[in-house]
Coordinates of C-alpha atoms in Angstrom, one line a residue:
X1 CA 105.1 98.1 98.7
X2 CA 107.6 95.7 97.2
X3 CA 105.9 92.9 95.4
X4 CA 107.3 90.8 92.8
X5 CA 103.8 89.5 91.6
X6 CA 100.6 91.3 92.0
X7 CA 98.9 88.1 93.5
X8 CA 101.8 87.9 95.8
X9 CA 101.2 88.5 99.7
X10 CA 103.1 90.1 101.7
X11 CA 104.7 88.1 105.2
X12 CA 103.0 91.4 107.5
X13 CA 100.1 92.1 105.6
X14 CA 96.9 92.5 108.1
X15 CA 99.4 93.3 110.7
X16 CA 98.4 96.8 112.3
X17 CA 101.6 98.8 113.3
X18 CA 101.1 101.9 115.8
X19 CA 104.0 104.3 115.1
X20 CA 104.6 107.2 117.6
X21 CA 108.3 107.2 117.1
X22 CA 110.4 110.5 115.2
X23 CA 113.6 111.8 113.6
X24 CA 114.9 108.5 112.3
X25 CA 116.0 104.8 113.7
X26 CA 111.8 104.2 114.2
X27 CA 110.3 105.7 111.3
X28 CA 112.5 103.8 109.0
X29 CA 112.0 100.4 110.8
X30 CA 108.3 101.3 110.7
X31 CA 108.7 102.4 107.2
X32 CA 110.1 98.8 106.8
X33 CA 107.0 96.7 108.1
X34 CA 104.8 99.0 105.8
X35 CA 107.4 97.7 102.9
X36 CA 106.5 94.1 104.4
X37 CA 102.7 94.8 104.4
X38 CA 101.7 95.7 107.4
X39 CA 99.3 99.0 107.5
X40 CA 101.2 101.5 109.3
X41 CA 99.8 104.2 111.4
X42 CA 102.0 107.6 112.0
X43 CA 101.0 109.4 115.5
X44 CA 102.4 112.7 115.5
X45 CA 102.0 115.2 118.5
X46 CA 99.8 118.0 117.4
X47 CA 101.3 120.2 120.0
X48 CA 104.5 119.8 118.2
X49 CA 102.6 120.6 114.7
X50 CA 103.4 117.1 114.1
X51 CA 107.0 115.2 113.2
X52 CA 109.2 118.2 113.1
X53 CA 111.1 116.1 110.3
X54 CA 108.6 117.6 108.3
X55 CA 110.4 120.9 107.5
X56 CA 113.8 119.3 107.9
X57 CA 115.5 121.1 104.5
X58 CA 115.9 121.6 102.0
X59 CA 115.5 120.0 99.6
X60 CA 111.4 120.3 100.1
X61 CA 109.2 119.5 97.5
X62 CA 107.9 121.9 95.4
X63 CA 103.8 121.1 96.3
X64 CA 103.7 120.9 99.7
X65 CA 107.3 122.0 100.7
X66 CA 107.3 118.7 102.9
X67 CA 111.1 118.0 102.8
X68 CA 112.6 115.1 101.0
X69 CA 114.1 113.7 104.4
X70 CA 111.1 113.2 106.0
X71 CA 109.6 111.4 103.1
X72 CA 112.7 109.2 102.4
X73 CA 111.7 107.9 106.2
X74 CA 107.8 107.6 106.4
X75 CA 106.6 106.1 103.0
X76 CA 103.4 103.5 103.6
X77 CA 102.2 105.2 106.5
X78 CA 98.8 106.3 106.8
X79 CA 99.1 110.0 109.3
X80 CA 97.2 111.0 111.8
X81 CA 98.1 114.2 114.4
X82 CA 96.6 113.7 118.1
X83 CA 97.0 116.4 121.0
X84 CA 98.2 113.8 123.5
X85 CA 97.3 115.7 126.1
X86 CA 93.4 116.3 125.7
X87 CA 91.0 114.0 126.6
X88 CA 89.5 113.2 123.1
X89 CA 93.2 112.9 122.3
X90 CA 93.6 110.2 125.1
X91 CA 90.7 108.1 124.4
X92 CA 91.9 108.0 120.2
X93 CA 95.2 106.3 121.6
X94 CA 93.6 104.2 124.0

């Protein structure tokens, strides 16, 4: 988060942001409203194995060989992976 002062708060902070988007105009404008303190929620498909960015490379980092595009797109996100198509899925979305 960008903050000039510690005390400072941000214009989207206790916003909740929902983000289900992929590849790269929504996770950067989500990326954004995390920046301006909203908390940020990533859905990714489980069916896919989640945001396919992941393995987008390289470069990849050396610990978990998640590749530097995806995480130049999806910083102050919270993750979470949901088989859309289940019902347990369904009611976690809902």
């Amino acid at each position: 988060r960008f903050c000039t002062n510690a005390s400072e708060t941000l214009p989207l902070t206790g916003m909740r942001v929902v983000d289900f988007s992929r590849v790269l105009a929504g996770p950067h404008c989500s990326q954004l409203l995390g920046d301006l303190g909203a908390e940020v929620i990533k859905v990714e498909n489980a069916a896919l194995g989640g945001d396919e960015t992941r393995s987008w490379g390289p470069p990849f980092t050396e610990k978990s060989q998640t590749s530097a595009y995806y995480l130049s797109c999806n910083r102050n996100k919270k993750s979470i992976t949901v088989n859309f198509k289940s019902v347990r899925g369904q009611k976690i979305l809902h």
